[in-house]
Amino acid sequence: MMPPEEESPDGDRDGGLVLLHGPRSGSTRKGCDPFAQTQRSKLQHRRARINQQINKEMRMRAGAENLFRATSNHKVKETVALELSYVNSNLQLLKEELEELNSSMDVYQNDSESISVPMIPLGLKETKELDLLVPLRDFISEHYGEEGVLFEKEIKEFMELRQAMRTPSRNEAGLELLMEYYNQLYFLDSRFFPPTKTLGVFFHWYDSLTGVPSHQRALAFEKGSVLFNLGALHTQIGARQDRTSLPGLNQAIDAFQKAAGAFNYLKENFSNAPSLDMSAASLTMLVRLMVAQVQECVFEKMTLLRAQNDFQARLQLAQEAARVEDVYSLVHQTMSQPHMKDYVPFSWTTMVQVKSEHFKALSHYFAAIALCDCPAPSDAELLEQEKAFLQFHVTMPEGPSLRVLLQDPEERRKLGKAHLKKAIMKHEEAMRIHGLCKILRKMDILQEVLSFAHKRSLSKYSEIDHEEDFFETGEAPDIHPKTHQKPEIKSPNFSQVKVTDLFHRLGPLSVFSAKNKWYPARRVHLMRGENGFGFTLRGDSPVLIAGVIPGGCAAEAGLKEGDYIISVNGKDCKWSKHAEVVQLLKSTGKEGVDIVVITLQGSECLKAVDRKAAAMSSGSGMLKSNKENSRKSLMNSKSASTLLVWSKKSKRSKKSTYSGVPFTAVGDNEAMY
């Protein structure tokens, strides 16, 4: 885990970390200062500015198009057409500028002096500020019957958390911040988003690659965008690692695998996204890109771990490089699909194609040095080398038998020369494709890597090329791709970051949620009779009146089976345990006791969850199923004030005191009072 204020690659603190507010439940919430002048924050600031300009130009274009369709005046049509061409020209320039920013991979790379191939990171999605104070305050007053003003502190705390989440630091603390906000959205959804109506709040987010704005009322859009940023931040953390060391490579592999997991989770749980970056096609492409970058890191790891002068090790490196070429080739095919070709930055597509050719060249280079630099095997080694070589080529090379090939130095040199010839051709193809992209031409590191690999292969070729060679160099067969560490797609672990429901004062979610409705609270004054109050209680937080004796004190006062006790003598009892409520009742004197109860409205509450899933999928079109919203395994805290203790099932007794109680079984802790 990186320290919260680790140095950023540009030599400055990562975005100028600022503490937005103090610790809560052991968590500190930090975001980057957007005004701190680091390379990364400057880049994000420019992205935000371009996004706003694109938004403005698109509104102007929409207005002009409406006017063009509405008017029949020829002169007005000409003027509007001219304005439209001007706006479209501006939009094209802004999108090109944004594409160049998306291609600024060097900002996210590490500052090591060693040469390594740059990785492709993603910039974060931008969002507008959101003022939830009035909508949440009004909802609390209307739905929960509480004074909304009394919850302004919690609302502001949530808004501060959202503000911090917009600029997460590029380290473990930033990841935890995004995860904390995502987990709080689960509670916000349960508390304030009823299945039958919206809160009236729009969530605005910009496409991460094009800057095109989108907005939806569905909270699922907010959740999906935060998940996207979680994956994007993992890509930035992976790209910044020093991949010349084993710890750096392991951290990069872990980061890219988690990025793939976040994008894959988003693809599987959300559908009909309003922005292209969160569409199924884009997310499939991003998952494949992350897997390819993991595979590239695995190859680099192999070069560090394997002995370079060992025949078997060089064959393994050649197969690892072929595997990297294989996965990058798949990514390039995905990026070249008609619906993705015009969306993905040209520099990304070119970079992926360059890497595909580069690693194919490396696979042939390592095959050549395995054949040319390693001595012919002894009789003891021959069987093992034969076995390895049988699985090495896609098709067996032409010429002598495998045994002769491995034992005859001249035959090894001929095949090695063929592999080197193919390596040089692929190196030159990689350099040619690289030269076609203006943005990649500016990347000195990539140019150095390609040039170094090309010169190394040329040098080796001239070393083994003899003047008396009169044979025509044959075509080297392709190398069978194989890896010793298959990439994993690591889904987000939401339970890793424990959070407390900011609005827990409203009461347990089992009762006090947006999907439930209840009749107005009733204040009841009870006097203890000869046989007590005349009711039975069951459960915790809140305690339920499970049965009422006909003709008893409770019945005469108006209590009903199924009422929940929310206060006793002015003391809030929403979160009180069974024993605590019993103690309060027992401590009352002759003057009696005042209790406040609520009654849930009937069957519509029980069916609310099913309606919610249907409403979210048809109304907003973002949520694929209710499995993301119904996820109840977020946290495992023992504290009564945290999270999902309300879902715990109470023990059931086989005996029932009253057959008419609304819940068929009576708990062990039920007793008459």
CSV table of N, CA and C in Angstrom, one decimal, residues 392-470:
chain,number,residue,atom,x,y,z
A,392,PHE,N,6.8,-25.6,-29.3
A,392,PHE,CA,7.3,-24.3,-29.4
A,392,PHE,C,6.7,-23.6,-30.6
A,393,HIS,N,6.8,-24.2,-31.8
A,393,HIS,CA,6.3,-23.6,-33.0
A,393,HIS,C,4.9,-24.0,-33.3
A,394,VAL,N,4.1,-23.1,-34.0
A,394,VAL,CA,2.8,-23.4,-34.4
A,394,VAL,C,2.8,-24.6,-35.4
A,395,THR,N,3.7,-24.5,-36.4
A,395,THR,CA,4.0,-25.6,-37.3
A,395,THR,C,5.5,-25.9,-37.3
A,396,MET,N,5.8,-27.2,-37.4
A,396,MET,CA,7.2,-27.6,-37.4
A,396,MET,C,8.0,-27.0,-38.5
A,397,PRO,N,9.2,-26.5,-38.3
A,397,PRO,CA,10.0,-25.9,-39.4
A,397,PRO,C,10.4,-27.0,-40.4
A,398,GLU,N,10.6,-26.5,-41.6
A,398,GLU,CA,11.0,-27.4,-42.7
A,398,GLU,C,12.5,-27.8,-42.5
A,399,GLY,N,12.9,-28.9,-43.1
A,399,GLY,CA,14.3,-29.3,-43.0
A,399,GLY,C,14.5,-30.6,-42.3
A,400,PRO,N,15.6,-30.8,-41.6
A,400,PRO,CA,16.0,-32.0,-41.0
A,400,PRO,C,15.1,-32.3,-39.8
A,401,SER,N,15.2,-33.5,-39.2
A,401,SER,CA,14.5,-34.0,-38.1
A,401,SER,C,14.8,-33.1,-36.9
A,402,LEU,N,13.9,-33.1,-35.9
A,402,LEU,CA,14.1,-32.3,-34.7
A,402,LEU,C,15.4,-32.6,-34.0
A,403,ARG,N,15.8,-33.9,-33.9
A,403,ARG,CA,17.0,-34.3,-33.2
A,403,ARG,C,18.2,-33.7,-33.9
A,404,VAL,N,18.2,-33.8,-35.3
A,404,VAL,CA,19.3,-33.3,-36.0
A,404,VAL,C,19.4,-31.8,-35.9
A,405,LEU,N,18.2,-31.1,-35.9
A,405,LEU,CA,18.1,-29.7,-35.8
A,405,LEU,C,18.8,-29.2,-34.5
A,406,LEU,N,18.4,-29.9,-33.4
A,406,LEU,CA,18.9,-29.4,-32.1
A,406,LEU,C,20.4,-29.7,-31.9
A,407,GLN,N,20.9,-30.8,-32.5
A,407,GLN,CA,22.3,-31.2,-32.3
A,407,GLN,C,23.3,-30.6,-33.3
A,408,ASP,N,22.8,-30.2,-34.5
A,408,ASP,CA,23.7,-29.6,-35.5
A,408,ASP,C,23.8,-28.1,-35.4
A,409,PRO,N,24.9,-27.5,-35.0
A,409,PRO,CA,25.1,-26.1,-34.9
A,409,PRO,C,24.7,-25.3,-36.1
A,410,GLU,N,25.0,-25.9,-37.3
A,410,GLU,CA,24.7,-25.2,-38.5
A,410,GLU,C,23.2,-25.1,-38.8
A,411,GLU,N,22.5,-26.2,-38.5
A,411,GLU,CA,21.1,-26.2,-38.7
A,411,GLU,C,20.4,-25.2,-37.7
A,412,ARG,N,20.9,-25.1,-36.5
A,412,ARG,CA,20.4,-24.2,-35.5
A,412,ARG,C,20.6,-22.8,-36.0
A,413,ARG,N,21.8,-22.5,-36.6
A,413,ARG,CA,22.1,-21.2,-37.1
A,413,ARG,C,21.2,-20.8,-38.2
A,414,LYS,N,20.9,-21.7,-39.1
A,414,LYS,CA,20.0,-21.4,-40.2
A,414,LYS,C,18.6,-21.0,-39.7
A,415,LEU,N,18.0,-21.8,-38.8
A,415,LEU,CA,16.7,-21.5,-38.3
A,415,LEU,C,16.7,-20.2,-37.5
A,416,GLY,N,17.8,-20.0,-36.7
A,416,GLY,CA,17.9,-18.8,-35.9
A,416,GLY,C,18.0,-17.6,-36.8
A,417,LYS,N,18.7,-17.7,-38.0
A,417,LYS,CA,18.7,-16.6,-38.9
A,417,LYS,C,17.4,-16.3,-39.5
A,418,ALA,N,16.6,-17.3,-39.8
A,418,ALA,CA,15.2,-17.1,-40.3
A,418,ALA,C,14.4,-16.4,-39.3
A,419,HIS,N,14.5,-16.8,-38.0
A,419,HIS,CA,13.8,-16.1,-36.9
A,419,HIS,C,14.2,-14.6,-36.8
A,420,LEU,N,15.5,-14.4,-37.0
A,420,LEU,CA,16.0,-13.0,-36.9
A,420,LEU,C,15.5,-12.1,-38.0
A,421,LYS,N,15.5,-12.8,-39.2
A,421,LYS,CA,15.0,-12.0,-40.4
A,421,LYS,C,13.5,-11.6,-40.2
A,422,LYS,N,12.7,-12.5,-39.6
A,422,LYS,CA,11.3,-12.2,-39.3
A,422,LYS,C,11.2,-11.1,-38.2
A,423,ALA,N,12.1,-11.2,-37.2
A,423,ALA,CA,12.1,-10.2,-36.1
A,423,ALA,C,12.4,-8.8,-36.6
A,424,ILE,N,13.4,-8.7,-37.5
A,424,ILE,CA,13.8,-7.4,-38.1
A,424,ILE,C,12.6,-6.8,-38.9
A,425,MET,N,11.9,-7.7,-39.7
A,425,MET,CA,10.8,-7.2,-40.5
A,425,MET,C,9.7,-6.7,-39.5
A,426,LYS,N,9.5,-7.4,-38.4
A,426,LYS,CA,8.4,-6.9,-37.5
A,426,LYS,C,8.8,-5.7,-36.7
A,427,HIS,N,10.1,-5.6,-36.4
A,427,HIS,CA,10.6,-4.3,-35.8
A,427,HIS,C,10.4,-3.1,-36.7
A,428,GLU,N,10.7,-3.3,-38.0
A,428,GLU,CA,10.6,-2.2,-38.9
A,428,GLU,C,9.1,-1.9,-39.1
A,429,GLU,N,8.2,-2.9,-39.1
A,429,GLU,CA,6.8,-2.6,-39.2
A,429,GLU,C,6.3,-1.8,-38.0
A,430,ALA,N,6.8,-2.2,-36.8
A,430,ALA,CA,6.4,-1.5,-35.6
A,430,ALA,C,6.8,0.0,-35.7
A,431,MET,N,8.0,0.2,-36.2
A,431,MET,CA,8.6,1.6,-36.3
A,431,MET,C,7.8,2.4,-37.4
A,432,ARG,N,7.4,1.7,-38.4
A,432,ARG,CA,6.6,2.4,-39.5
A,432,ARG,C,5.3,2.8,-39.0
A,433,ILE,N,4.6,1.9,-38.3
A,433,ILE,CA,3.2,2.3,-37.7
A,433,ILE,C,3.4,3.4,-36.7
A,434,HIS,N,4.4,3.3,-35.9
A,434,HIS,CA,4.7,4.3,-34.9
A,434,HIS,C,4.9,5.7,-35.5
A,435,GLY,N,5.5,5.7,-36.7
A,435,GLY,CA,5.8,7.0,-37.4
A,435,GLY,C,4.5,7.6,-37.9
A,436,LEU,N,3.5,6.9,-38.1
A,436,LEU,CA,2.2,7.4,-38.7
A,436,LEU,C,1.4,8.2,-37.7
A,437,CYS,N,1.7,8.1,-36.4
A,437,CYS,CA,0.9,8.8,-35.4
A,437,CYS,C,1.7,10.0,-34.8
A,438,LYS,N,1.2,11.2,-35.0
A,438,LYS,CA,1.9,12.4,-34.6
A,438,LYS,C,2.2,12.4,-33.1
A,439,ILE,N,1.1,12.0,-32.3
A,439,ILE,CA,1.2,12.0,-30.9
A,439,ILE,C,2.3,11.0,-30.4
A,440,LEU,N,2.3,9.8,-31.0
A,440,LEU,CA,3.3,8.8,-30.5
A,440,LEU,C,4.7,9.2,-30.9
A,441,ARG,N,4.9,10.0,-32.0
A,441,ARG,CA,6.2,10.4,-32.4
A,441,ARG,C,6.9,11.3,-31.4
A,442,LYS,N,6.0,11.9,-30.6
A,442,LYS,CA,6.5,12.8,-29.5
A,442,LYS,C,7.0,12.0,-28.3
A,443,MET,N,6.6,10.7,-28.2
A,443,MET,CA,7.0,9.9,-27.0
A,443,MET,C,8.4,9.3,-27.2
A,444,ASP,N,9.4,10.0,-26.6
A,444,ASP,CA,10.8,9.6,-26.8
A,444,ASP,C,11.1,8.2,-26.3
A,445,ILE,N,10.4,7.9,-25.2
A,445,ILE,CA,10.7,6.6,-24.5
A,445,ILE,C,10.3,5.4,-25.5
A,446,LEU,N,9.1,5.5,-26.1
A,446,LEU,CA,8.7,4.5,-27.0
A,446,LEU,C,9.6,4.4,-28.2
A,447,GLN,N,10.0,5.5,-28.7
A,447,GLN,CA,10.9,5.6,-29.9
A,447,GLN,C,12.3,4.9,-29.5
A,448,GLU,N,12.8,5.1,-28.3
A,448,GLU,CA,14.0,4.5,-27.8
A,448,GLU,C,13.9,3.0,-27.7
A,449,VAL,N,12.8,2.5,-27.2
A,449,VAL,CA,12.5,1.1,-27.0
A,449,VAL,C,12.5,0.4,-28.3
A,450,LEU,N,11.8,1.0,-29.3
A,450,LEU,CA,11.7,0.3,-30.6
A,450,LEU,C,13.0,0.4,-31.3
A,451,SER,N,13.7,1.5,-31.2
A,451,SER,CA,15.0,1.6,-31.9
A,451,SER,C,16.0,0.7,-31.3
A,452,PHE,N,16.0,0.5,-30.0
A,452,PHE,CA,17.0,-0.4,-29.3
A,452,PHE,C,16.8,-1.8,-29.7
A,453,ALA,N,15.5,-2.2,-29.7
A,453,ALA,CA,15.2,-3.6,-30.1
A,453,ALA,C,15.6,-3.9,-31.5
A,454,HIS,N,15.3,-2.9,-32.4
A,454,HIS,CA,15.6,-3.1,-33.8
A,454,HIS,C,17.2,-3.2,-34.0
A,455,LYS,N,17.9,-2.4,-33.4
A,455,LYS,CA,19.4,-2.4,-33.5
A,455,LYS,C,19.9,-3.7,-33.0
A,456,ARG,N,19.4,-4.2,-31.9
A,456,ARG,CA,19.8,-5.4,-31.2
A,456,ARG,C,19.6,-6.6,-32.2
A,457,SER,N,18.5,-6.7,-32.9
A,457,SER,CA,18.2,-7.7,-33.8
A,457,SER,C,19.1,-7.6,-35.0
A,458,LEU,N,19.4,-6.4,-35.5
A,458,LEU,CA,20.2,-6.2,-36.7
A,458,LEU,C,21.7,-6.6,-36.3
A,459,SER,N,22.1,-6.3,-35.1
A,459,SER,CA,23.5,-6.6,-34.7
A,459,SER,C,23.6,-8.1,-34.6
A,460,LYS,N,22.6,-8.8,-34.1
A,460,LYS,CA,22.7,-10.3,-34.0
A,460,LYS,C,22.7,-10.9,-35.4
A,461,TYR,N,21.9,-10.3,-36.3
A,461,TYR,CA,21.8,-10.9,-37.6
A,461,TYR,C,23.2,-10.8,-38.3
A,462,SER,N,23.8,-9.6,-38.2
A,462,SER,CA,25.1,-9.5,-38.9
A,462,SER,C,26.2,-10.4,-38.2
A,463,GLU,N,26.0,-10.7,-37.0
A,463,GLU,CA,26.9,-11.5,-36.3
A,463,GLU,C,26.9,-13.0,-36.8
A,464,ILE,N,25.7,-13.5,-37.1
A,464,ILE,CA,25.5,-14.9,-37.5
A,464,ILE,C,25.5,-15.0,-39.0
A,465,ASP,N,25.5,-13.9,-39.7
A,465,ASP,CA,25.4,-14.0,-41.2
A,465,ASP,C,26.8,-14.2,-41.7
A,466,HIS,N,27.0,-15.2,-42.5
A,466,HIS,CA,28.3,-15.6,-43.1
A,466,HIS,C,28.3,-15.2,-44.5
A,467,GLU,N,29.5,-14.7,-45.0
A,467,GLU,CA,29.6,-14.4,-46.4
A,467,GLU,C,29.4,-15.5,-47.4
A,468,GLU,N,29.8,-16.7,-46.9
A,468,GLU,CA,29.6,-17.9,-47.7
A,468,GLU,C,28.2,-18.5,-47.7
A,469,ASP,N,27.3,-17.8,-47.1
A,469,ASP,CA,25.9,-18.4,-47.0
A,469,ASP,C,25.3,-18.2,-48.4
A,470,PHE,N,25.0,-19.3,-49.1
A,470,PHE,CA,24.4,-19.3,-50.4
A,470,PHE,C,23.0,-19.8,-50.4
